[in-house]
PDB file of C-alpha atoms and ligand atoms in Angstrom:
ATOM      1  CA  MET C   1     145.336 105.131  65.323  1.00  0.00           C
ATOM      2  CA  THR C   2     146.988 106.820  62.374  1.00  0.00           C
ATOM      3  CA  ALA C   3     150.637 105.751  62.215  1.00  0.00           C
ATOM      4  CA  ALA C   4     150.942 102.627  60.104  1.00  0.00           C
ATOM      5  CA  ASP C   5     153.696 101.278  62.350  1.00  0.00           C
ATOM      6  CA  SER C   6     151.366 101.039  65.326  1.00  0.00           C
ATOM      7  CA  TYR C   7     149.684  98.007  63.747  1.00  0.00           C
ATOM      8  CA  PHE C   8     150.983  94.568  64.590  1.00  0.00           C
ATOM      9  CA  VAL C   9     149.947  93.100  61.237  1.00  0.00           C
ATOM     10  CA  ASP C  10     149.741  95.354  58.205  1.00  0.00           C
ATOM     11  CA  PHE C  11     148.748  93.996  54.774  1.00  0.00           C
ATOM     12  CA  ARG C  12     149.066  96.655  52.098  1.00  0.00           C
ATOM     13  CA  ASP C  13     147.346  95.832  48.838  1.00  0.00           C
ATOM     14  CA  VAL C  14     148.537  92.215  48.867  1.00  0.00           C
ATOM     15  CA  TRP C  15     147.928  89.872  45.932  1.00  0.00           C
ATOM     16  CA  LEU C  16     149.062  86.277  45.578  1.00  0.00           C
ATOM     17  CA  ALA C  17     149.142  83.994  42.560  1.00  0.00           C
ATOM     18  CA  TYR C  18     150.436  80.525  43.429  1.00  0.00           C
ATOM     19  CA  ASN C  19     152.828  80.301  40.484  1.00  0.00           C
ATOM     20  CA  GLU C  20     154.186  82.161  37.462  1.00  0.00           C
ATOM     21  CA  GLU C  21     151.701  80.593  35.092  1.00  0.00           C
ATOM     22  CA  LEU C  22     148.731  81.659  37.231  1.00  0.00           C
ATOM     23  CA  LEU C  23     150.295  85.096  37.638  1.00  0.00           C
ATOM     24  CA  ALA C  24     150.629  85.482  33.866  1.00  0.00           C
ATOM     25  CA  LYS C  25     146.921  84.729  33.598  1.00  0.00           C
ATOM     26  CA  ASN C  26     146.144  87.200  36.384  1.00  0.00           C
ATOM     27  CA  HIS C  27     144.717  84.341  38.370  1.00  0.00           C
ATOM     28  CA  PHE C  28     145.098  85.279  42.016  1.00  0.00           C
ATOM     29  CA  ALA C  29     144.215  83.102  45.016  1.00  0.00           C
ATOM     30  CA  VAL C  30     143.743  86.265  47.086  1.00  0.00           C
ATOM     31  CA  GLU C  31     143.712  89.847  45.902  1.00  0.00           C
ATOM     32  CA  ALA C  32     143.804  93.449  47.080  1.00  0.00           C
ATOM     33  CA  ILE C  33     144.112  92.565  50.756  1.00  0.00           C
ATOM     34  CA  ASP C  34     144.331  95.676  52.867  1.00  0.00           C
ATOM     35  CA  LEU C  35     144.062  94.639  56.457  1.00  0.00           C
ATOM     36  CA  GLN C  36     145.464  95.973  59.677  1.00  0.00           C
ATOM     37  CA  ILE C  37     145.480  94.222  63.029  1.00  0.00           C
ATOM     38  CA  ARG C  38     146.227  96.043  66.273  1.00  0.00           C
ATOM     39  CA  GLN C  39     148.596  94.643  68.896  1.00  0.00           C
ATOM     40  CA  GLY C  40     146.719  92.002  70.882  1.00  0.00           C
ATOM     41  CA  GLU C  41     143.664  92.046  68.604  1.00  0.00           C
ATOM     42  CA  PHE C  42     141.726  88.837  67.993  1.00  0.00           C
ATOM     43  CA  ILE C  43     140.406  88.575  64.443  1.00  0.00           C
ATOM     44  CA  ALA C  44     138.329  85.849  62.857  1.00  0.00           C
ATOM     45  CA  ILE C  45     138.037  85.109  59.143  1.00  0.00           C
ATOM     46  CA  VAL C  46     134.982  83.406  57.712  1.00  0.00           C
ATOM     47  CA  GLY C  47     134.200  82.563  54.112  1.00  0.00           C
ATOM     48  CA  PRO C  48     133.342  79.745  51.720  1.00  0.00           C
ATOM     49  CA  SER C  49     135.652  76.834  51.014  1.00  0.00           C
ATOM     50  CA  GLY C  50     138.447  77.750  48.612  1.00  0.00           C
ATOM     51  CA  CYS C  51     138.121  81.517  49.074  1.00  0.00           C
ATOM     52  CA  GLY C  52     141.708  81.919  50.267  1.00  0.00           C
ATOM     53  CA  LYS C  53     141.615  81.740  54.070  1.00  0.00           C
ATOM     54  CA  SER C  54     144.514  79.314  54.380  1.00  0.00           C
ATOM     55  CA  THR C  55     146.372  81.283  51.728  1.00  0.00           C
ATOM     56  CA  PHE C  56     145.987  84.363  53.904  1.00  0.00           C
ATOM     57  CA  MET C  57     147.446  82.384  56.828  1.00  0.00           C
ATOM     58  CA  LYS C  58     150.437  81.328  54.729  1.00  0.00           C
ATOM     59  CA  LEU C  59     151.053  84.985  53.888  1.00  0.00           C
ATOM     60  CA  ALA C  60     150.649  86.075  57.514  1.00  0.00           C
ATOM     61  CA  THR C  61     153.280  83.641  58.691  1.00  0.00           C
ATOM     62  CA  GLY C  62     155.716  84.212  55.842  1.00  0.00           C
ATOM     63  CA  LEU C  63     155.329  80.747  54.308  1.00  0.00           C
ATOM     64  CA  LYS C  64     154.303  82.450  51.049  1.00  0.00           C
ATOM     65  CA  MET C  65     155.506  85.755  49.679  1.00  0.00           C
ATOM     66  CA  PRO C  66     152.996  88.052  47.965  1.00  0.00           C
ATOM     67  CA  SER C  67     153.125  88.435  44.188  1.00  0.00           C
ATOM     68  CA  MET C  68     152.299  92.106  44.719  1.00  0.00           C
ATOM     69  CA  GLY C  69     151.970  94.376  47.721  1.00  0.00           C
ATOM     70  CA  LYS C  70     153.647  94.433  51.096  1.00  0.00           C
ATOM     71  CA  ILE C  71     153.208  92.759  54.469  1.00  0.00           C
ATOM     72  CA  LEU C  72     154.589  94.207  57.701  1.00  0.00           C
ATOM     73  CA  ILE C  73     154.456  92.252  60.917  1.00  0.00           C
ATOM     74  CA  ASP C  74     155.609  93.826  64.155  1.00  0.00           C
ATOM     75  CA  SER C  75     156.666  96.794  61.966  1.00  0.00           C
ATOM     76  CA  LYS C  76     159.087  94.658  59.932  1.00  0.00           C
ATOM     77  CA  PRO C  77     158.631  93.591  56.311  1.00  0.00           C
ATOM     78  CA  VAL C  78     158.044  89.851  56.070  1.00  0.00           C
ATOM     79  CA  THR C  79     160.853  88.190  54.135  1.00  0.00           C
ATOM     80  CA  GLY C  80     160.493  84.539  55.178  1.00  0.00           C
ATOM     81  CA  PRO C  81     158.865  82.181  57.708  1.00  0.00           C
ATOM     82  CA  LEU C  82     158.250  83.924  61.023  1.00  0.00           C
ATOM     83  CA  LYS C  83     159.369  82.609  64.380  1.00  0.00           C
ATOM     84  CA  ILE C  84     157.001  84.823  66.301  1.00  0.00           C
ATOM     85  CA  SER C  85     153.918  82.843  65.346  1.00  0.00           C
ATOM     86  CA  GLY C  86     152.403  79.580  66.509  1.00  0.00           C
ATOM     87  CA  MET C  87     149.926  77.547  64.477  1.00  0.00           C
ATOM     88  CA  ALA C  88     147.240  74.931  65.048  1.00  0.00           C
ATOM     89  CA  PHE C  89     145.027  73.274  62.452  1.00  0.00           C
ATOM     90  CA  GLN C  90     141.828  71.293  62.169  1.00  0.00           C
ATOM     91  CA  ALA C  91     143.600  67.964  62.684  1.00  0.00           C
ATOM     92  CA  PRO C  92     145.656  68.028  65.870  1.00  0.00           C
ATOM     93  CA  SER C  93     148.677  66.352  64.146  1.00  0.00           C
ATOM     94  CA  LEU C  94     150.455  65.270  67.321  1.00  0.00           C
ATOM     95  CA  LEU C  95     153.301  62.824  66.874  1.00  0.00           C
ATOM     96  CA  PRO C  96     152.027  59.405  68.033  1.00  0.00           C
ATOM     97  CA  TRP C  97     155.369  58.218  69.389  1.00  0.00           C
ATOM     98  CA  ARG C  98     155.773  61.218  71.689  1.00  0.00           C
ATOM     99  CA  THR C  99     153.947  61.786  74.957  1.00  0.00           C
ATOM    100  CA  THR C 100     151.682  64.806  75.306  1.00  0.00           C
ATOM    101  CA  VAL C 101     154.318  66.840  77.121  1.00  0.00           C
ATOM    102  CA  ASP C 102     156.983  65.898  74.566  1.00  0.00           C
ATOM    103  CA  ASN C 103     154.651  66.939  71.748  1.00  0.00           C
ATOM    104  CA  VAL C 104     154.143  70.308  73.406  1.00  0.00           C
ATOM    105  CA  LEU C 105     157.910  70.728  73.763  1.00  0.00           C
ATOM    106  CA  LEU C 106     158.508  70.143  70.050  1.00  0.00           C
ATOM    107  CA  PRO C 107     158.658  73.802  68.899  1.00  0.00           C
ATOM    108  CA  LEU C 108     161.299  74.512  71.537  1.00  0.00           C
ATOM    109  CA  GLU C 109     163.439  71.788  70.015  1.00  0.00           C
ATOM    110  CA  ILE C 110     163.090  73.354  66.581  1.00  0.00           C
ATOM    111  CA  VAL C 111     162.794  77.137  66.916  1.00  0.00           C
ATOM    112  CA  GLU C 112     165.735  79.343  67.857  1.00  0.00           C
ATOM    113  CA  PRO C 113     166.720  80.733  70.338  1.00  0.00           C
ATOM    114  CA  HIS C 114     165.262  77.779  72.265  1.00  0.00           C
ATOM    115  CA  ARG C 115     166.766  75.096  70.085  1.00  0.00           C
ATOM    116  CA  SER C 116     170.374  75.757  71.064  1.00  0.00           C
ATOM    117  CA  GLN C 117     169.480  76.005  74.768  1.00  0.00           C
ATOM    118  CA  PHE C 118     167.122  73.064  74.795  1.00  0.00           C
ATOM    119  CA  LYS C 119     169.409  70.538  76.492  1.00  0.00           C
ATOM    120  CA  GLN C 120     170.469  72.995  79.177  1.00  0.00           C
ATOM    121  CA  LYS C 121     167.012  74.330  79.847  1.00  0.00           C
ATOM    122  CA  ARG C 122     165.040  71.136  79.383  1.00  0.00           C
ATOM    123  CA  LYS C 123     163.799  71.109  83.021  1.00  0.00           C
ATOM    124  CA  GLU C 124     162.565  74.688  82.850  1.00  0.00           C
ATOM    125  CA  TYR C 125     160.914  74.146  79.466  1.00  0.00           C
ATOM    126  CA  GLU C 126     159.266  70.978  80.662  1.00  0.00           C
ATOM    127  CA  ALA C 127     157.877  72.775  83.715  1.00  0.00           C
ATOM    128  CA  ARG C 128     156.462  75.429  81.368  1.00  0.00           C
ATOM    129  CA  ALA C 129     154.839  72.775  79.173  1.00  0.00           C
ATOM    130  CA  ARG C 130     153.328  71.014  82.183  1.00  0.00           C
ATOM    131  CA  ALA C 131     151.963  74.288  83.574  1.00  0.00           C
ATOM    132  CA  LEU C 132     150.355  75.088  80.229  1.00  0.00           C
ATOM    133  CA  LEU C 133     148.800  71.611  79.973  1.00  0.00           C
ATOM    134  CA  GLN C 134     147.452  72.019  83.484  1.00  0.00           C
ATOM    135  CA  LYS C 135     145.913  75.349  82.479  1.00  0.00           C
ATOM    136  CA  VAL C 136     143.962  73.810  79.599  1.00  0.00           C
ATOM    137  CA  GLY C 137     142.680  70.969  81.779  1.00  0.00           C
ATOM    138  CA  LEU C 138     145.167  68.300  80.747  1.00  0.00           C
ATOM    139  CA  GLY C 139     146.712  67.831  84.191  1.00  0.00           C
ATOM    140  CA  GLY C 140     147.240  64.084  84.627  1.00  0.00           C
ATOM    141  CA  TYR C 141     147.528  63.459  80.874  1.00  0.00           C
ATOM    142  CA  GLU C 142     151.001  64.914  80.364  1.00  0.00           C
ATOM    143  CA  ASP C 143     152.708  61.539  80.084  1.00  0.00           C
ATOM    144  CA  LYS C 144     150.048  59.809  78.014  1.00  0.00           C
ATOM    145  CA  PHE C 145     150.398  59.310  74.272  1.00  0.00           C
ATOM    146  CA  PRO C 146     148.130  61.151  71.806  1.00  0.00           C
ATOM    147  CA  TRP C 147     146.217  57.976  70.991  1.00  0.00           C
ATOM    148  CA  GLN C 148     145.235  57.747  74.655  1.00  0.00           C
ATOM    149  CA  LEU C 149     143.537  61.170  74.475  1.00  0.00           C
ATOM    150  CA  SER C 150     140.145  62.181  73.077  1.00  0.00           C
ATOM    151  CA  GLY C 151     139.956  64.451  70.009  1.00  0.00           C
ATOM    152  CA  GLY C 152     139.239  67.484  72.193  1.00  0.00           C
ATOM    153  CA  MET C 153     142.164  66.692  74.476  1.00  0.00           C
ATOM    154  CA  GLN C 154     144.471  66.313  71.485  1.00  0.00           C
ATOM    155  CA  GLN C 155     143.330  69.683  70.195  1.00  0.00           C
ATOM    156  CA  ARG C 156     144.039  71.275  73.587  1.00  0.00           C
ATOM    157  CA  ALA C 157     147.527  69.777  73.460  1.00  0.00           C
ATOM    158  CA  SER C 158     147.976  71.216  69.931  1.00  0.00           C
ATOM    159  CA  ILE C 159     147.064  74.656  71.206  1.00  0.00           C
ATOM    160  CA  CYS C 160     149.611  74.290  74.004  1.00  0.00           C
ATOM    161  CA  ARG C 161     152.190  73.276  71.414  1.00  0.00           C
ATOM    162  CA  ALA C 162     151.362  76.365  69.349  1.00  0.00           C
ATOM    163  CA  LEU C 163     151.816  78.577  72.429  1.00  0.00           C
ATOM    164  CA  ILE C 164     154.798  76.988  74.175  1.00  0.00           C
ATOM    165  CA  HIS C 165     157.383  79.341  72.641  1.00  0.00           C
ATOM    166  CA  GLU C 166     155.228  82.309  73.719  1.00  0.00           C
ATOM    167  CA  PRO C 167     154.524  83.573  70.206  1.00  0.00           C
ATOM    168  CA  LYS C 168     153.236  87.077  69.637  1.00  0.00           C
ATOM    169  CA  MET C 169     150.766  85.722  67.140  1.00  0.00           C
ATOM    170  CA  LEU C 170     148.625  82.603  67.142  1.00  0.00           C
ATOM    171  CA  LEU C 171     147.229  81.358  63.829  1.00  0.00           C
ATOM    172  CA  LEU C 172     144.361  78.916  64.072  1.00  0.00           C
ATOM    173  CA  ASP C 173     142.960  77.326  60.918  1.00  0.00           C
ATOM    174  CA  GLU C 174     139.615  75.742  61.878  1.00  0.00           C
ATOM    175  CA  PRO C 175     141.042  74.311  65.079  1.00  0.00           C
ATOM    176  CA  PHE C 176     137.697  73.247  66.553  1.00  0.00           C
ATOM    177  CA  GLY C 177     135.961  72.059  63.374  1.00  0.00           C
ATOM    178  CA  ALA C 178     136.186  68.364  64.140  1.00  0.00           C
ATOM    179  CA  LEU C 179     134.909  68.596  67.720  1.00  0.00           C
ATOM    180  CA  ASP C 180     131.444  68.140  69.208  1.00  0.00           C
ATOM    181  CA  ALA C 181     129.540  71.278  70.236  1.00  0.00           C
ATOM    182  CA  PHE C 182     130.224  70.963  73.984  1.00  0.00           C
ATOM    183  CA  THR C 183     133.938  70.366  73.613  1.00  0.00           C
ATOM    184  CA  ARG C 184     134.122  73.180  71.103  1.00  0.00           C
ATOM    185  CA  GLU C 185     132.558  75.646  73.536  1.00  0.00           C
ATOM    186  CA  GLU C 186     134.887  74.467  76.282  1.00  0.00           C
ATOM    187  CA  LEU C 187     137.860  75.191  74.046  1.00  0.00           C
ATOM    188  CA  TRP C 188     136.467  78.616  73.125  1.00  0.00           C
ATOM    189  CA  CYS C 189     136.647  79.474  76.815  1.00  0.00           C
ATOM    190  CA  ILE C 190     140.170  78.106  77.181  1.00  0.00           C
ATOM    191  CA  LEU C 191     141.338  80.146  74.207  1.00  0.00           C
ATOM    192  CA  ARG C 192     139.496  83.234  75.494  1.00  0.00           C
ATOM    193  CA  ASP C 193     141.242  82.943  78.872  1.00  0.00           C
ATOM    194  CA  LEU C 194     144.718  82.271  77.473  1.00  0.00           C
ATOM    195  CA  GLN C 195     144.425  85.239  75.153  1.00  0.00           C
ATOM    196  CA  ALA C 196     143.097  87.546  77.874  1.00  0.00           C
ATOM    197  CA  GLU C 197     146.063  86.567  80.033  1.00  0.00           C
ATOM    198  CA  GLN C 198     148.864  86.557  77.468  1.00  0.00           C
ATOM    199  CA  LYS C 199     147.512  89.157  75.008  1.00  0.00           C
ATOM    200  CA  PHE C 200     148.903  87.516  71.860  1.00  0.00           C
ATOM    201  CA  ASN C 201     147.338  88.341  68.509  1.00  0.00           C
ATOM    202  CA  VAL C 202     145.011  85.711  67.131  1.00  0.00           C
ATOM    203  CA  ILE C 203     143.963  85.052  63.555  1.00  0.00           C
ATOM    204  CA  LEU C 204     141.248  82.430  63.634  1.00  0.00           C
ATOM    205  CA  VAL C 205     139.821  80.849  60.482  1.00  0.00           C
ATOM    206  CA  THR C 206     136.456  79.253  61.102  1.00  0.00           C
ATOM    207  CA  HIS C 207     133.252  78.170  59.410  1.00  0.00           C
ATOM    208  CA  ASP C 208     131.352  78.711  62.631  1.00  0.00           C
ATOM    209  CA  LEU C 209     129.854  82.207  62.806  1.00  0.00           C
ATOM    210  CA  ARG C 210     128.939  81.842  66.493  1.00  0.00           C
ATOM    211  CA  GLU C 211     132.533  80.954  67.237  1.00  0.00           C
ATOM    212  CA  SER C 212     133.792  84.011  65.369  1.00  0.00           C
ATOM    213  CA  VAL C 213     131.417  86.379  67.188  1.00  0.00           C
ATOM    214  CA  PHE C 214     132.068  84.878  70.627  1.00  0.00           C
ATOM    215  CA  LEU C 215     135.843  85.035  70.355  1.00  0.00           C
ATOM    216  CA  ALA C 216     136.867  87.841  68.038  1.00  0.00           C
ATOM    217  CA  ASP C 217     137.232  91.606  68.309  1.00  0.00           C
ATOM    218  CA  THR C 218     136.776  91.844  64.562  1.00  0.00           C
ATOM    219  CA  VAL C 219     135.260  89.425  62.055  1.00  0.00           C
ATOM    220  CA  TYR C 220     136.235  89.535  58.377  1.00  0.00           C
ATOM    221  CA  VAL C 221     134.176  87.891  55.671  1.00  0.00           C
ATOM    222  CA  MET C 222     135.999  86.675  52.563  1.00  0.00           C
ATOM    223  CA  SER C 223     134.477  86.117  49.154  1.00  0.00           C
ATOM    224  CA  LYS C 224     135.427  83.470  46.622  1.00  0.00           C
ATOM    225  CA  SER C 225     136.691  84.208  43.114  1.00  0.00           C
ATOM    226  CA  PRO C 226     138.110  86.699  43.646  1.00  0.00           C
ATOM    227  CA  GLY C 227     139.417  85.886  47.111  1.00  0.00           C
ATOM    228  CA  ARG C 228     138.891  89.235  48.797  1.00  0.00           C
ATOM    229  CA  PHE C 229     137.884  90.583  52.164  1.00  0.00           C
ATOM    230  CA  VAL C 230     134.418  92.006  51.578  1.00  0.00           C
ATOM    231  CA  VAL C 231     133.031  92.741  55.047  1.00  0.00           C
ATOM    232  CA  ARG C 232     134.635  93.886  58.263  1.00  0.00           C
ATOM    233  CA  ARG C 233     132.513  93.726  61.400  1.00  0.00           C
ATOM    234  CA  ASP C 234     133.691  95.009  64.796  1.00  0.00           C
ATOM    235  CA  ILE C 235     132.286  92.907  67.609  1.00  0.00           C
ATOM    236  CA  GLU C 236     131.648  95.304  70.430  1.00  0.00           C
ATOM    237  CA  LEU C 237     130.307  92.791  72.919  1.00  0.00           C
ATOM    238  CA  PRO C 238     131.902  93.520  76.303  1.00  0.00           C
ATOM    239  CA  ARG C 239     134.652  91.294  77.693  1.00  0.00           C
ATOM    240  CA  PRO C 240     135.084  89.001  79.480  1.00  0.00           C
ATOM    241  CA  ARG C 241     132.429  87.155  77.485  1.00  0.00           C
ATOM    242  CA  ASP C 242     130.586  84.290  79.068  1.00  0.00           C
ATOM    243  CA  LEU C 243     128.927  81.488  77.057  1.00  0.00           C
ATOM    244  CA  GLU C 244     125.597  82.891  78.257  1.00  0.00           C
ATOM    245  CA  ILE C 245     126.141  85.799  75.889  1.00  0.00           C
ATOM    246  CA  THR C 246     125.625  83.448  72.936  1.00  0.00           C
ATOM    247  CA  TYR C 247     121.935  83.194  73.889  1.00  0.00           C
ATOM    248  CA  THR C 248     121.333  86.953  73.904  1.00  0.00           C
ATOM    249  CA  LYS C 249     119.585  88.854  71.138  1.00  0.00           C
ATOM    250  CA  GLU C 250     122.558  91.175  70.749  1.00  0.00           C
ATOM    251  CA  PHE C 251     124.748  88.174  69.938  1.00  0.00           C
ATOM    252  CA  THR C 252     122.369  86.359  67.617  1.00  0.00           C
ATOM    253  CA  ASP C 253     121.667  89.618  65.753  1.00  0.00           C
ATOM    254  CA  ILE C 254     125.353  89.863  64.847  1.00  0.00           C
ATOM    255  CA  VAL C 255     125.438  86.211  63.787  1.00  0.00           C
ATOM    256  CA  HIS C 256     122.372  86.816  61.578  1.00  0.00           C
ATOM    257  CA  GLU C 257     123.927  89.903  60.101  1.00  0.00           C
ATOM    258  CA  LEU C 258     127.092  87.985  59.150  1.00  0.00           C
ATOM    259  CA  ARG C 259     124.988  85.159  57.777  1.00  0.00           C
ATOM    260  CA  GLY C 260     123.217  87.721  55.611  1.00  0.00           C
ATOM    261  CA  HIS C 261     126.515  89.069  54.280  1.00  0.00           C
ATOM    262  CA  ILE C 262     127.638  85.574  53.349  1.00  0.00           C
ATOM    263  CA  GLY C 263     124.334  84.867  51.610  1.00  0.00           C
ATOM    264  CA  ALA C 264     124.523  88.129  49.644  1.00  0.00           C
ATOM    265  CA  MET C 265     128.175  87.617  48.810  1.00  0.00           C
ATOM    266  CA  ARG C 266     127.493  84.216  47.298  1.00  0.00           C
ATOM    267  CA  LYS C 267     125.437  85.993  44.658  1.00  0.00           C
ATOM    268  CA  SER C 268     127.853  88.886  43.986  1.00  0.00           C
ATOM    269  CA  GLY C 269     131.125  90.359  45.283  1.00  0.00           C
ATOM    270  CA  ALA C 270     130.538  93.478  47.385  1.00  0.00           C
ATOM    271  CA  PRO C 271     132.868  96.298  48.381  1.00  0.00           C
ATOM    272  CA  ILE C 272     134.317  96.286  51.896  1.00  0.00           C
ATOM    273  CA  GLN C 273     131.833  97.503  54.493  1.00  0.00           C
ATOM    274  CA  GLN C 274     132.849  98.877  57.876  1.00  0.00           C
TER     275      GLN C 274
HETATM  276  N1  LIG Q 301     149.580  75.188  46.502  1.00  0.00           N
HETATM  277  C1  LIG Q 301     148.636  75.682  45.702  1.00  0.00           C
HETATM  278  N2  LIG Q 301     148.854  75.830  44.365  1.00  0.00           N
HETATM  279  C2  LIG Q 301     147.913  76.354  43.539  1.00  0.00           C
HETATM  280  N3  LIG Q 301     146.717  76.791  43.962  1.00  0.00           N
HETATM  281  C3  LIG Q 301     146.448  76.679  45.277  1.00  0.00           C
HETATM  282  C4  LIG Q 301     147.380  76.113  46.212  1.00  0.00           C
HETATM  283  N4  LIG Q 301     146.829  76.135  47.453  1.00  0.00           N
HETATM  284  C5  LIG Q 301     145.609  76.680  47.297  1.00  0.00           C
HETATM  285  N5  LIG Q 301     145.380  77.001  45.996  1.00  0.00           N
HETATM  286  C6  LIG Q 301     144.163  77.640  45.462  1.00  0.00           C
HETATM  287  O1  LIG Q 301     143.986  78.888  46.105  1.00  0.00           O
HETATM  288  C7  LIG Q 301     142.610  79.120  46.392  1.00  0.00           C
HETATM  289  C8  LIG Q 301     142.433  79.387  47.875  1.00  0.00           C
HETATM  290  O2  LIG Q 301     142.764  78.208  48.600  1.00  0.00           O
HETATM  291  P1  LIG Q 301     142.796  78.152  50.192  1.00  0.00           P
HETATM  292  O3  LIG Q 301     143.367  76.842  50.592  1.00  0.00           O
HETATM  293  O4  LIG Q 301     143.474  79.373  50.677  1.00  0.00           O
HETATM  294  O5  LIG Q 301     141.230  78.221  50.518  1.00  0.00           O
HETATM  295  P2  LIG Q 301     140.470  78.132  51.944  1.00  0.00           P
HETATM  296  O6  LIG Q 301     139.627  79.333  52.052  1.00  0.00           O
HETATM  297  O7  LIG Q 301     141.462  77.873  53.020  1.00  0.00           O
HETATM  298  O8  LIG Q 301     139.529  76.849  51.746  1.00  0.00           O
HETATM  299  P3  LIG Q 301     138.963  75.786  52.843  1.00  0.00           P
HETATM  300  O9  LIG Q 301     137.876  76.488  53.615  1.00  0.00           O
HETATM  301  O10 LIG Q 301     138.421  74.673  52.014  1.00  0.00           O
HETATM  302  O11 LIG Q 301     140.118  75.362  53.718  1.00  0.00           O
HETATM  303  C9  LIG Q 301     141.852  77.903  45.878  1.00  0.00           C
HETATM  304  O12 LIG Q 301     141.330  78.208  44.613  1.00  0.00           O
HETATM  305  C10 LIG Q 301     142.912  76.837  45.782  1.00  0.00           C
HETATM  306  O13 LIG Q 301     142.626  75.933  44.759  1.00  0.00           O
HETATM  307 MG1  LIG Q 302     141.753  76.273  54.365  1.00  0.00          MG
END
C-alpha cells in the first residue's frame, strides 16, 4: 500500500502536550507518532503505565487535538470528536438505573443521525440491541439492571453499547483488565467473532501480552518518557484463531519476544523496529 489515503487511521508525526505551559517546556505526553492502520485492521498497544496509551486514544477519537502533526481518519483530517468510533473502558460504567438493553441503546439516543430518529425507530433500534446482546451471550439478561449482572456480563454489555451505532472504529482501553482469566478469554473470542463479522477497526490498549497477540494483527509497544511507539510487531498467526493457539510454541515465542522488548525498553528508548 503506497497511497496515504488508503489507510483508515493515519497519524503523521503527532505530538501532544496537555497544556500551553507543558508545551512551552517541550514536555509532551506523546511524541513523534507515525502510525498507519489499514481498513479493518486490529491493532493492540502495550506499554508501561503513564506512557501515553490513553492519550493516544483521545487523539484517535478527536477528544484531544495534537500540538503538532496531523491525524487523518477515514481520509479526513480530525477536527473534533468523532462519531464513527465506539469506546469501552476498564470499568464497564453502565448506568445503574437503566436496564441492560436501555444502556446499550444509550449511544443511539445521543449520537446523530440516530438521535433525531430515536423515537420513530425505537422498535428497530431495540431489536438491534437485543440481537447484539444475544450474540454476546446475554440473551435473557436484556431487562435486568447492571447490578444484577456479573462483572464479565457488564463488560459484554459495554461492548454492545460501544458497537450499537455500528462504528467503523472500536477503541478499547483495557476492557478486560478487571476480569478473571476464564471470563477474559471468553470475551476475547466474542470480540474476535464480532470483528471478523463486522470488520470494524479496533485499537485495543492492554497490559496483557497474550491478549494482544491472540487478538491483534499488529502489536505496538510504547515507551515511557518520552511516550513513543518503539516496536511494531506484525502477528502473522492464521485466522480464525482458536484459544488452543495460545498454547503453541509459535504463540508463546511472540509473547516472549514482546516481553523482551518491554524489558529492554525499560532500560533505554529504542528506535522503531519492524
Ligand atoms: N489531563 C491531563 N493533563 C496533564 N497531563 C496528563 C493528562 N492526562 C494524562 N496526562 C499525562 O500524560 C502522560 C500519559 O498519560 P496516559 O493517561 O495517556 O497514560 P497511559 O499509558 O494510559 O497510562 P495507564 O496505563 O496507567 O492507563 C502521563 O504522564 C500523564 O501524567
Ligand atoms: Mg490509560
